[in-house]
Coordinates of C-alpha atoms and ligand atoms in Angstrom, one line a residue:
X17 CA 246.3 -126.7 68.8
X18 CA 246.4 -124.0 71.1
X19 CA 243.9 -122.3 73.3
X20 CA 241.4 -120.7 71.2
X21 CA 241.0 -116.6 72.2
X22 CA 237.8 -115.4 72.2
X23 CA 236.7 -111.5 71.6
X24 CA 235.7 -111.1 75.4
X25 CA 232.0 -109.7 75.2
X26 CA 231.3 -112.8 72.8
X27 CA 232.7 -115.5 75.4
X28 CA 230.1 -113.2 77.9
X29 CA 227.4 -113.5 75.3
X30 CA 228.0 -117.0 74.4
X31 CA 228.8 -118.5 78.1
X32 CA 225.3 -116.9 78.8
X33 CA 223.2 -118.4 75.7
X34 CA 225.1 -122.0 76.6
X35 CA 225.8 -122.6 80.3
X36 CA 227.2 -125.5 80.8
X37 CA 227.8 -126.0 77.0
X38 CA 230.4 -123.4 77.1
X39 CA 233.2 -125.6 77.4
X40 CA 232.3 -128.1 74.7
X41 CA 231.8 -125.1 73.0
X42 CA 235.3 -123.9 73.6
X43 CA 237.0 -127.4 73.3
X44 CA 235.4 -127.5 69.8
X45 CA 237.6 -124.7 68.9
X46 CA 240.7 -126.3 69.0
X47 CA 240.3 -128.8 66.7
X48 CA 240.5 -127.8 63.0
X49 CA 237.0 -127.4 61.1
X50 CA 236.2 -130.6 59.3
X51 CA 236.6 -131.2 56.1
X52 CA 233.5 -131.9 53.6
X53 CA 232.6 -131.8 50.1
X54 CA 229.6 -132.3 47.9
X55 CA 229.6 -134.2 44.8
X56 CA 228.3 -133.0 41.6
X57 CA 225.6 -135.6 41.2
X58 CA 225.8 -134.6 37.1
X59 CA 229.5 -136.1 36.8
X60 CA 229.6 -138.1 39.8
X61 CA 233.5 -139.2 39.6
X62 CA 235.4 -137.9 42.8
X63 CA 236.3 -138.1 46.0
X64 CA 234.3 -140.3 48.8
X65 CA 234.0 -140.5 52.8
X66 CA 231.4 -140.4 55.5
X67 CA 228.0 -139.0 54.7
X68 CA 226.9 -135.9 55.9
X69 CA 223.4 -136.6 57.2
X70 CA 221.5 -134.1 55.8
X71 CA 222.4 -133.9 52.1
X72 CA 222.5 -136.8 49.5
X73 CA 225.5 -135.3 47.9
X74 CA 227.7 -134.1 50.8
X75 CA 230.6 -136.2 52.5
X76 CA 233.1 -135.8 55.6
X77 CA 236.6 -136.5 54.4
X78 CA 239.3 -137.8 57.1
X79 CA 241.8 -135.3 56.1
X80 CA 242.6 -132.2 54.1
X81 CA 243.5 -133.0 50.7
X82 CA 245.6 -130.6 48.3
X83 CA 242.5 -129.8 46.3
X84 CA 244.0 -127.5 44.2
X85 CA 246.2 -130.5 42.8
X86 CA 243.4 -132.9 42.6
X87 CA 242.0 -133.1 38.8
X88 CA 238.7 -133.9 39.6
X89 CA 238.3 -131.0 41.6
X90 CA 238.9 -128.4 38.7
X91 CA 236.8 -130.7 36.5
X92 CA 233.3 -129.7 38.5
X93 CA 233.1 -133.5 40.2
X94 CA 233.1 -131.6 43.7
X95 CA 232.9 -129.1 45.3
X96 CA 234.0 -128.1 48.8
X97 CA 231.8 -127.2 51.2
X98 CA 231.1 -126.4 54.7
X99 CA 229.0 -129.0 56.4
X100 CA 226.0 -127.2 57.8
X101 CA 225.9 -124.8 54.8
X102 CA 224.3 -128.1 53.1
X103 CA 221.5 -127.7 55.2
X104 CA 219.7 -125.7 52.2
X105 CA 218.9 -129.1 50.6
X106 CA 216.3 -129.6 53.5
X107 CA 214.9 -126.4 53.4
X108 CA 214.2 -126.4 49.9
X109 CA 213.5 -130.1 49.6
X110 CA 210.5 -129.7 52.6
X111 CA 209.2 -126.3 51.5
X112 CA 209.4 -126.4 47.5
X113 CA 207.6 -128.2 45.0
X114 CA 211.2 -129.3 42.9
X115 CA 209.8 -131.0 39.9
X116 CA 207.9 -127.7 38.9
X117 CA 210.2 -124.9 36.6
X118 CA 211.0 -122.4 39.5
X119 CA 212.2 -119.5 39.2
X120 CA 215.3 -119.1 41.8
X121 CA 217.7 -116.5 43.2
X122 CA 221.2 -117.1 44.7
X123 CA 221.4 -113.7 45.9
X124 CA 224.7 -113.5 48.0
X125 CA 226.1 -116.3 45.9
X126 CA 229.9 -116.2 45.2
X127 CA 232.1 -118.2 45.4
X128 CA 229.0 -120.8 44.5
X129 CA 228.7 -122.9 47.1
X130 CA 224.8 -122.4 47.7
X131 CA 224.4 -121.6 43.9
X132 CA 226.0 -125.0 42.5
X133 CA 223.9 -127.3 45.2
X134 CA 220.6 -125.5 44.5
X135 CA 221.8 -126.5 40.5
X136 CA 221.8 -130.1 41.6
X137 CA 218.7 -129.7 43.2
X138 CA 216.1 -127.5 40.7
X139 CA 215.6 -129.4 37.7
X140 CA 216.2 -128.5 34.0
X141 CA 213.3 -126.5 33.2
X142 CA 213.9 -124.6 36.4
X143 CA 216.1 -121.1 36.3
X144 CA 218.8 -120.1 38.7
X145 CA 219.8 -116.7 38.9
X146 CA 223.3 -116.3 40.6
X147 CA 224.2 -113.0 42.1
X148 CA 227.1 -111.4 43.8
X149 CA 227.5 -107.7 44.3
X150 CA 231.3 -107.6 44.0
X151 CA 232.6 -107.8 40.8
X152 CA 235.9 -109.2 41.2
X153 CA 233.6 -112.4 43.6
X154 CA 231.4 -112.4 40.5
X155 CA 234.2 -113.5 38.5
X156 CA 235.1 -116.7 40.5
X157 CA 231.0 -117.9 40.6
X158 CA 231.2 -117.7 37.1
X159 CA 234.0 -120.0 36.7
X160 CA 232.5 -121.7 39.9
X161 CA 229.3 -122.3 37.8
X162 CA 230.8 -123.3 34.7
X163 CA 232.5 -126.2 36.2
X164 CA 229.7 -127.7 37.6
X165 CA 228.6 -127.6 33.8
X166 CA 224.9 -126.8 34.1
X167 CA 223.1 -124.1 31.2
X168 CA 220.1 -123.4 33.2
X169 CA 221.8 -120.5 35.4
X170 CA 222.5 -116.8 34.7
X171 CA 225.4 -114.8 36.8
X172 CA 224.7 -111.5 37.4
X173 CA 226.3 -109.1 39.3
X174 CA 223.7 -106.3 40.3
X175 CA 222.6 -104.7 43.7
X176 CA 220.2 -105.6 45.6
X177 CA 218.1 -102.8 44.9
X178 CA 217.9 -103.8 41.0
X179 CA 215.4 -107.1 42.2
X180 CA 212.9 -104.2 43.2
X181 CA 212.8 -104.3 38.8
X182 CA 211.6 -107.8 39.5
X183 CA 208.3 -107.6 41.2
X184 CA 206.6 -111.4 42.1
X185 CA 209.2 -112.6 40.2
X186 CA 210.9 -115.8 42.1
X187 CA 209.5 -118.6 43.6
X188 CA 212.7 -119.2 45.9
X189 CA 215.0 -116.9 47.2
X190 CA 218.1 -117.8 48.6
X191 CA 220.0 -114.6 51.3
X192 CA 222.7 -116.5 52.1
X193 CA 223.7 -113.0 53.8
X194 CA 227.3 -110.8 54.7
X195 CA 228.0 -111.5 58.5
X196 CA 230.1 -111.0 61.7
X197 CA 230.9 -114.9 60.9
X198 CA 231.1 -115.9 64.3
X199 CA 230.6 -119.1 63.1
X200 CA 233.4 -119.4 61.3
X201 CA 236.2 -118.4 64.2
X202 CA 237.9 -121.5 64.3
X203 CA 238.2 -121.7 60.2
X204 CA 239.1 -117.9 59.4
X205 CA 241.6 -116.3 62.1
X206 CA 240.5 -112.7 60.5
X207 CA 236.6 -113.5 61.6
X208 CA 237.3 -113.4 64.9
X209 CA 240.1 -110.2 64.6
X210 CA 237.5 -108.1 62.5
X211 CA 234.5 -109.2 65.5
X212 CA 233.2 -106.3 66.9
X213 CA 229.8 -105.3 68.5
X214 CA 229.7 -102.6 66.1
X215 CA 230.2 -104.9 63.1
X216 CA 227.4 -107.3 64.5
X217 CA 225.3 -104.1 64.2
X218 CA 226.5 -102.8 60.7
X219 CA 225.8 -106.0 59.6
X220 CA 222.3 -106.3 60.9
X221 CA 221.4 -103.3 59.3
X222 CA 223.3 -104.3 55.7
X223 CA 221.0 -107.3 56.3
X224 CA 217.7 -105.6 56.7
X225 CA 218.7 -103.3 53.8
X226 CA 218.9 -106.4 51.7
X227 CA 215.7 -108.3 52.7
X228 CA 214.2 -104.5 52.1
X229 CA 215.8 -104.5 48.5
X230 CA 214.9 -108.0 47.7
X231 CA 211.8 -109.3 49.2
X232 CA 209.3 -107.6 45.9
X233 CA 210.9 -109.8 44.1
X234 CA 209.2 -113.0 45.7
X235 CA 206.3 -114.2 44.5
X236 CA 203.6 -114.0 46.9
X237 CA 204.0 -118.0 48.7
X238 CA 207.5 -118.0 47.6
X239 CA 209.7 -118.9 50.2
X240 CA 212.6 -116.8 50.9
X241 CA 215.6 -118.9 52.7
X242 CA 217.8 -116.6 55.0
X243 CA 221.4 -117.9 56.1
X244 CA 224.0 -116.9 58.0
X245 CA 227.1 -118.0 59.8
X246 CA 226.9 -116.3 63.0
X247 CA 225.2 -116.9 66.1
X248 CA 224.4 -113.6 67.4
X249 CA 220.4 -112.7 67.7
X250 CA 220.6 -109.2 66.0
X251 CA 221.7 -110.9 63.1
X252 CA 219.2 -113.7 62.8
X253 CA 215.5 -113.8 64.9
X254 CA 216.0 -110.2 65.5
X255 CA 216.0 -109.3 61.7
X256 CA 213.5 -111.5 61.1
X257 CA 210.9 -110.6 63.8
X258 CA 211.4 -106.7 62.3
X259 CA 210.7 -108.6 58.5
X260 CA 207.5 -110.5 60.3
X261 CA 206.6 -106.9 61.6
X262 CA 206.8 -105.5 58.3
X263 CA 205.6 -108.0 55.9
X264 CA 203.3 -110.7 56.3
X265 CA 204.8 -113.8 56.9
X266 CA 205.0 -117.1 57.8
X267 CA 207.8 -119.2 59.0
X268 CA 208.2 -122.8 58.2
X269 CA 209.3 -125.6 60.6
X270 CA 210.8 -128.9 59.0
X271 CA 211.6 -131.6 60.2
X272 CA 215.1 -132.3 61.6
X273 CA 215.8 -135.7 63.2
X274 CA 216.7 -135.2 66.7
X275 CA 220.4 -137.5 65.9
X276 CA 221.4 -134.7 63.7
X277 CA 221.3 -132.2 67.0
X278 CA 220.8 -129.0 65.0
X279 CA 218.9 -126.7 67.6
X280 CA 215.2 -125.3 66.2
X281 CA 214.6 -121.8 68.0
X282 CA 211.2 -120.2 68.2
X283 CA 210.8 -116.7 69.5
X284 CA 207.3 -115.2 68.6
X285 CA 206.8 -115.8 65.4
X286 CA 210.2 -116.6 63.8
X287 CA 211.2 -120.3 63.5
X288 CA 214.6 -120.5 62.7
X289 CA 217.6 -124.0 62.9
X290 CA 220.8 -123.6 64.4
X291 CA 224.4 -125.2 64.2
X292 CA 226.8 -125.5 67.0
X293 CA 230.0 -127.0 66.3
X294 CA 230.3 -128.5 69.7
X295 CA 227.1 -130.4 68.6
X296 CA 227.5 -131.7 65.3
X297 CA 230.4 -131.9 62.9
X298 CA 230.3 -128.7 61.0
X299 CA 230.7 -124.7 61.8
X300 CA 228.1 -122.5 63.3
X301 CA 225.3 -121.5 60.8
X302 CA 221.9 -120.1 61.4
X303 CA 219.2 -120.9 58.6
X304 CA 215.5 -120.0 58.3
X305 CA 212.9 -120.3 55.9
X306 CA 209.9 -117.6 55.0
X307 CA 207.0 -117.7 53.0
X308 CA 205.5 -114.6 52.0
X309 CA 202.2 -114.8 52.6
X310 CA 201.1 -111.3 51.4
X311 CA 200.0 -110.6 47.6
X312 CA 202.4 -109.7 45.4
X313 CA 201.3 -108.7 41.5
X314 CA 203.8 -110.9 39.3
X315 CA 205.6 -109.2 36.4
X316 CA 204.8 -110.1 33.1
X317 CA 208.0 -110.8 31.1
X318 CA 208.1 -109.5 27.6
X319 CA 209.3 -112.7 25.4
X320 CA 212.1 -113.5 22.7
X321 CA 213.1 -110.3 21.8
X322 CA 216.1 -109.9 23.9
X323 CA 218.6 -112.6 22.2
X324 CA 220.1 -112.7 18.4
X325 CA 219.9 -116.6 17.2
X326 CA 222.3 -117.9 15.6
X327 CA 221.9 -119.0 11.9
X328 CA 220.3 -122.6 11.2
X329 CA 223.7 -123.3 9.3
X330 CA 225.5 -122.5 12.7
X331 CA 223.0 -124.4 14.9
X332 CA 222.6 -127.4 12.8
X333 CA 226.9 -128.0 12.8
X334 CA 226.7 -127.7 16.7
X335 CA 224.1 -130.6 17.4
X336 CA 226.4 -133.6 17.4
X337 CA 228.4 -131.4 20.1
X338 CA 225.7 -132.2 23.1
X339 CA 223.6 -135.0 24.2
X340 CA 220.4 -133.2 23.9
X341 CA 220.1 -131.0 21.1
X342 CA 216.5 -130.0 21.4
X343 CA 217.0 -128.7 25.3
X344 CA 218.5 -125.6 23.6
X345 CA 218.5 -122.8 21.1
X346 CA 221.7 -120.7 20.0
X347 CA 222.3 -117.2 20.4
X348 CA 225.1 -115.6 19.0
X349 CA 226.7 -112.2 20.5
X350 CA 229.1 -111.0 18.2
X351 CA 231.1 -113.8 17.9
X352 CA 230.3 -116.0 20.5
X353 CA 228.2 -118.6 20.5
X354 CA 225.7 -119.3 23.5
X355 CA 223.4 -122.4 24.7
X356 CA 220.5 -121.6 26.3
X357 CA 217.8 -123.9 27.6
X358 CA 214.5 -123.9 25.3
X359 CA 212.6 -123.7 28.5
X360 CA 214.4 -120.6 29.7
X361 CA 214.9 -118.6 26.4
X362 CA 212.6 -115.8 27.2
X363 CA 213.5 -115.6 31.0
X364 CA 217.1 -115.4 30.2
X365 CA 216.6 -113.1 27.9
X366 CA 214.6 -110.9 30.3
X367 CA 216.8 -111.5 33.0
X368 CA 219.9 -110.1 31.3
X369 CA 218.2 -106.8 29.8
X370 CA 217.3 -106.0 33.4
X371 CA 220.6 -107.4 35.6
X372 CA 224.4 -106.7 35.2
X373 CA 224.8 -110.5 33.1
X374 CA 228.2 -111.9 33.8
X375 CA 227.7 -115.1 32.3
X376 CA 224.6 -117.4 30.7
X377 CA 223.7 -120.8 29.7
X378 CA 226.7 -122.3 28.1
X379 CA 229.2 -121.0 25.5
X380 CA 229.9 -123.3 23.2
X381 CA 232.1 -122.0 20.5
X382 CA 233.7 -119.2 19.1
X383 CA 233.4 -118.2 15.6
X384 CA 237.1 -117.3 14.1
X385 CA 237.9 -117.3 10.2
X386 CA 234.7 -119.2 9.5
X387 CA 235.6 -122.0 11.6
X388 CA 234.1 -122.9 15.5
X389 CA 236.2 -123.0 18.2
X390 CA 235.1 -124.5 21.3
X391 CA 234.5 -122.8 24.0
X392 CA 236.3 -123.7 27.3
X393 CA 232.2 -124.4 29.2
X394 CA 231.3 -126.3 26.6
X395 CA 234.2 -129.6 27.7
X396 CA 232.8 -128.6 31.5
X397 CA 229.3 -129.1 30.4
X398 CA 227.0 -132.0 31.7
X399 CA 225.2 -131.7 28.3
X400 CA 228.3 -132.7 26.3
X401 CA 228.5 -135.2 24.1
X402 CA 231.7 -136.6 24.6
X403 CA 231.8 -139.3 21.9
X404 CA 231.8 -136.8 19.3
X405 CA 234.9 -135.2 20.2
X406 CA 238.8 -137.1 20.2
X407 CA 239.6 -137.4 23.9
X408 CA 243.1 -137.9 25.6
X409 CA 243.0 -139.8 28.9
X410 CA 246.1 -137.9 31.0
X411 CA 248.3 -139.3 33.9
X412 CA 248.3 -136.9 37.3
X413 CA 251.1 -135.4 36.1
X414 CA 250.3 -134.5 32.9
X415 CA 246.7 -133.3 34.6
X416 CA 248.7 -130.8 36.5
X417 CA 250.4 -129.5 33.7
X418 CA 247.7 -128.8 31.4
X419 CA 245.8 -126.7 34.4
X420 CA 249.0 -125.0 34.8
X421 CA 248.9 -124.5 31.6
X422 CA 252.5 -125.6 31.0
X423 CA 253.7 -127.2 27.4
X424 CA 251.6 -130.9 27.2
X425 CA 253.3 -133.8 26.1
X426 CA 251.1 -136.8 25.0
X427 CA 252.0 -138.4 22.0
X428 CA 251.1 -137.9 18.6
X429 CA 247.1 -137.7 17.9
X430 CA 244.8 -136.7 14.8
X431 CA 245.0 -133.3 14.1
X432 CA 242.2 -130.9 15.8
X433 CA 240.3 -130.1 19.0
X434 CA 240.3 -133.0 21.2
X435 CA 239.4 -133.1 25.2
X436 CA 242.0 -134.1 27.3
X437 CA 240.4 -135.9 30.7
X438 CA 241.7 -137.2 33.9
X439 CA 239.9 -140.5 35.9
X440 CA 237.1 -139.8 32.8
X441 CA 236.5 -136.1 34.1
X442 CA 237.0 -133.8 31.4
X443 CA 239.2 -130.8 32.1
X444 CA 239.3 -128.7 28.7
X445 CA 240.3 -128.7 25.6
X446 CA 243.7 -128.8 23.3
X447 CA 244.2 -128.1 19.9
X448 CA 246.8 -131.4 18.3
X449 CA 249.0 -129.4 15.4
X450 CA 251.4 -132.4 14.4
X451 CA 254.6 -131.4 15.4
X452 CA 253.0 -129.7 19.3
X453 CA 249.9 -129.2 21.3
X454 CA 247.8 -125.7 22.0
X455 CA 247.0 -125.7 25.6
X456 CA 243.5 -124.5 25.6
X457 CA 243.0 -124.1 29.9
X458 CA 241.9 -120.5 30.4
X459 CA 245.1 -118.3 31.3
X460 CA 242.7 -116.9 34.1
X461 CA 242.0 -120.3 35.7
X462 CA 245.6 -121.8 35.7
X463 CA 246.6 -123.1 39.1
X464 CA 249.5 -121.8 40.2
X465 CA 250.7 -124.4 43.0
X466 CA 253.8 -127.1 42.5
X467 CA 253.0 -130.8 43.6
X468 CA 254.7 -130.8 46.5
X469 CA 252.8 -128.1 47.9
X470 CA 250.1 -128.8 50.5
X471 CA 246.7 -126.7 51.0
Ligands
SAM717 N1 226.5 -118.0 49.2 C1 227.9 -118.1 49.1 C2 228.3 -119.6 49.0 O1 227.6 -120.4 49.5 O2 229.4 -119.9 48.4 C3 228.6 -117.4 50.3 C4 228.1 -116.0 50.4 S1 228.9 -115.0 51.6 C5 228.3 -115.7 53.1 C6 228.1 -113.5 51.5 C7 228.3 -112.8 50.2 O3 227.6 -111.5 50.2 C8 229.7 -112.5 49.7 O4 230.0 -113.1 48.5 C9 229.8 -111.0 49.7 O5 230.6 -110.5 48.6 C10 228.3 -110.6 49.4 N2 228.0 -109.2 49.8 C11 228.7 -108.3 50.5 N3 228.0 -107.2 50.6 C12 226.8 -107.4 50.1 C13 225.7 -106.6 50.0 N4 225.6 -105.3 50.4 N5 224.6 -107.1 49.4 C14 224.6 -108.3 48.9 N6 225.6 -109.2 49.0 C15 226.7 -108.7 49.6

């Protein structure tokens, strides 16, 4: 790989913060970033390698596989992931109590990398909120969420400045924050074209407006968890010594074993762990957690009234569908059909009368002509209940033609909705006719690469 170019003020800034480290620093830089993935504890099925020390789910991998023709990978059994970014599983793990029901937002969350670990690490009862500002990046969490199959999330696409609706509302909240991405120079070519001093500072202030926007909306000793994946101060301790001279706070150490080399910085108040790719294998990231220690009056949520269910006729046929029946209620919209956690019914139902709602819980089925048709989140769910349903085991070939949503070939079946599954990972559903098959992928979600591609 060639000599990596550095924007000249940051080599100035960054030969001054490292001394000798500089060169490490800049030798890190030609290799490629490495490649890591976490598995989706819920389906487990995927692709292994070397851990990544400090998540229980996250793994190096030697190479670059073609994701996008890997099966498993459109079925929710992975996701791919930045290293360091997996970091969050200590933060909340050593500030958070995770067997209570927590309220949590993903605010920054698309494409879903921070929103689908914090699913495998909140339990059942517990409520995720997803947000992403940009409607076209709140599209792709959605279908990001979805695969890793669990009901206990919402997606919303609001502004920051709706949370301020939300006073003392969440118990964690996740900024995983828009930045100069100085981190990310050796992954992303355009981060280090679009680096400029002036961007560092536009994106300070973005940031500041968002903490400003969002921090009501933590519970007083909720933790907030700010991220980024740049190294500059004005983006990290700076913002948060101006939050610590704003708000009352206090930072939170944990504890990082020294093998893992991830550099704690304290200056004044703010405690804050960051990630040099000369050190560790993974990109630069900056992470720190907060807990509001200042009183914050909670809002009280008016219950129940926000949802239509569904009939007890309508209910009752869906039961054998999923494993647990009594984890949820149905709600119908119009024609759809919706699974939402017990637990969560009247904070769901809040959330969505107050926030932009892209997607909730699970669908399960449509209603057409009388008759339920399943719903493409319903085959990704962790809560289905696979015996029920006629299932078609399919070679990698035919696996890349059904999620390219090409004609499917498989033989004569029984008539009816059946799920058609690769390595025992379900990818969707068809509809068996006699004489052909009804590819049921969503058009939306169809991969558009040939086999012999690579990337
Ligand atoms: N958390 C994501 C993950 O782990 O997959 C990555 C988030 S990325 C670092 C930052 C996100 O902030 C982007 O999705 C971007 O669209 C969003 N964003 C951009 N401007 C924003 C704003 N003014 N307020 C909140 N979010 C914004």
């Amino acid at each position: 790989m060639p000599d990596y170019i550095f924007p000249l003020p940051f080599e100035t800034r960054m030969k001054a913060t490292l001394g000798g480290e500089w060169t490490d620093f800049a030798k890190a830089h030609k290799d490629a970033s490495p490649v890591s993935i976490r598995l989706n504890p819920a389906k487990g099925k995927g692709l292994n390698g070397n851990k990544i020390p400090w998540s229980d789910f996250g793994y190096y991998l030697s190479e670059r596989p073609a994701f996008t023709l890997d099966p498993t990978f459109h079925a929710g059994a992975y996701y791919v992931q930045e290293a360091s970014s997996m970091f969050l599983e200590q933060a909340l793990k050593q500030t958070t109590e995770l067997d209570k029901p927590l309220r949590v937002l993903d605010l920054s969350a698309a494409p879903g990398g921070k929103s689908t670990h914090l699913l495998s690490l909140i339990n059942q009862d517990s409520l995720l909120v997803a947000n992403e500002v940009i409607r076209s990046r709140a599209q792709i969490l959605s279908e990001n969420i979805q695969k890793w199959g669990c009901a206990n999330v919402i997606v919303t696409n609001s502004d920051p400045q709706t949370f301020q609706k939300l006073p003392g509302y969440f118990d964690v909240i996740v900024v995983d924050a828009p930045c100069s991405g100085e981190g990310l120079f050796r992954k992303d070519a355009d981060a280090a074209r679009e680096w400029s001093e002036d961007n560092i500072n536009l994106c300070s202030l973005r940031q500041r407006r968002i903490l400003t926007d969002v921090w009501p909306s933590l519970k007083e000793n909720g933790v907030l968890i700010y991220s980024t994946c740049t190294y500059n101060a004005k983006e990290n301790e700076e913002n948060l010594t101006w939050l610590a001279e704003n708000h009352t706070v206090e930072f939170v150490s944990l504890s990082v074993k020294p093998e893992w080399n991830i550099e704690e910085i304290k200056v004044g108040p703010v405690v804050g762990y960051r990630f040099y790719p000369h050190r560790l294998i993974g990109d630069g990231f900056f992470l720190s957690v907060i807990r509001k220690a200042e009183t914050e009056a909670s809002i009280r949520i008016r219950s129940g009234k926000n949802f239509s269910l569904a009939s007890k006729k309508i209910s009752d046929q869906l039961i054998p569908w999923i494993n647990d029946a009594n984890y949820f209620r149905t709600i119908r919209q119009e024609d759809l059909l919706i699974q939402i956690p017990d637990a969560l019914y009247d904070d769901m139902g809040f959330i969505s009368s107050q926030l932009h709602t892209v997607s909730k819980g699970t669908a399960i089925a449509e209603i057409k002509h009388e008759k339920l048709i399943p719903e493409h989140a319903i085959a990704l769910s962790i809560h289905l209940n696979k015996e029920y349903f006629p299932a078609i085991e399919l070679t990698s070939d035919q696996a890349l033609a059904y999620l390219r949503k090409d004609n499917l070939v498989v033989g004569e079946g029984k008539r009816g909705f059946a799920l058609v599954t690769y390595n025992g990972n379900v990818l969707g559903w068809i509809n068996q006719l006699g004489n052909r098959i009804n590819n049921l992928y969503p058009s939306s979600w169809r991969i558009r690469m040939n086999a012999n591609a690579s990337g």
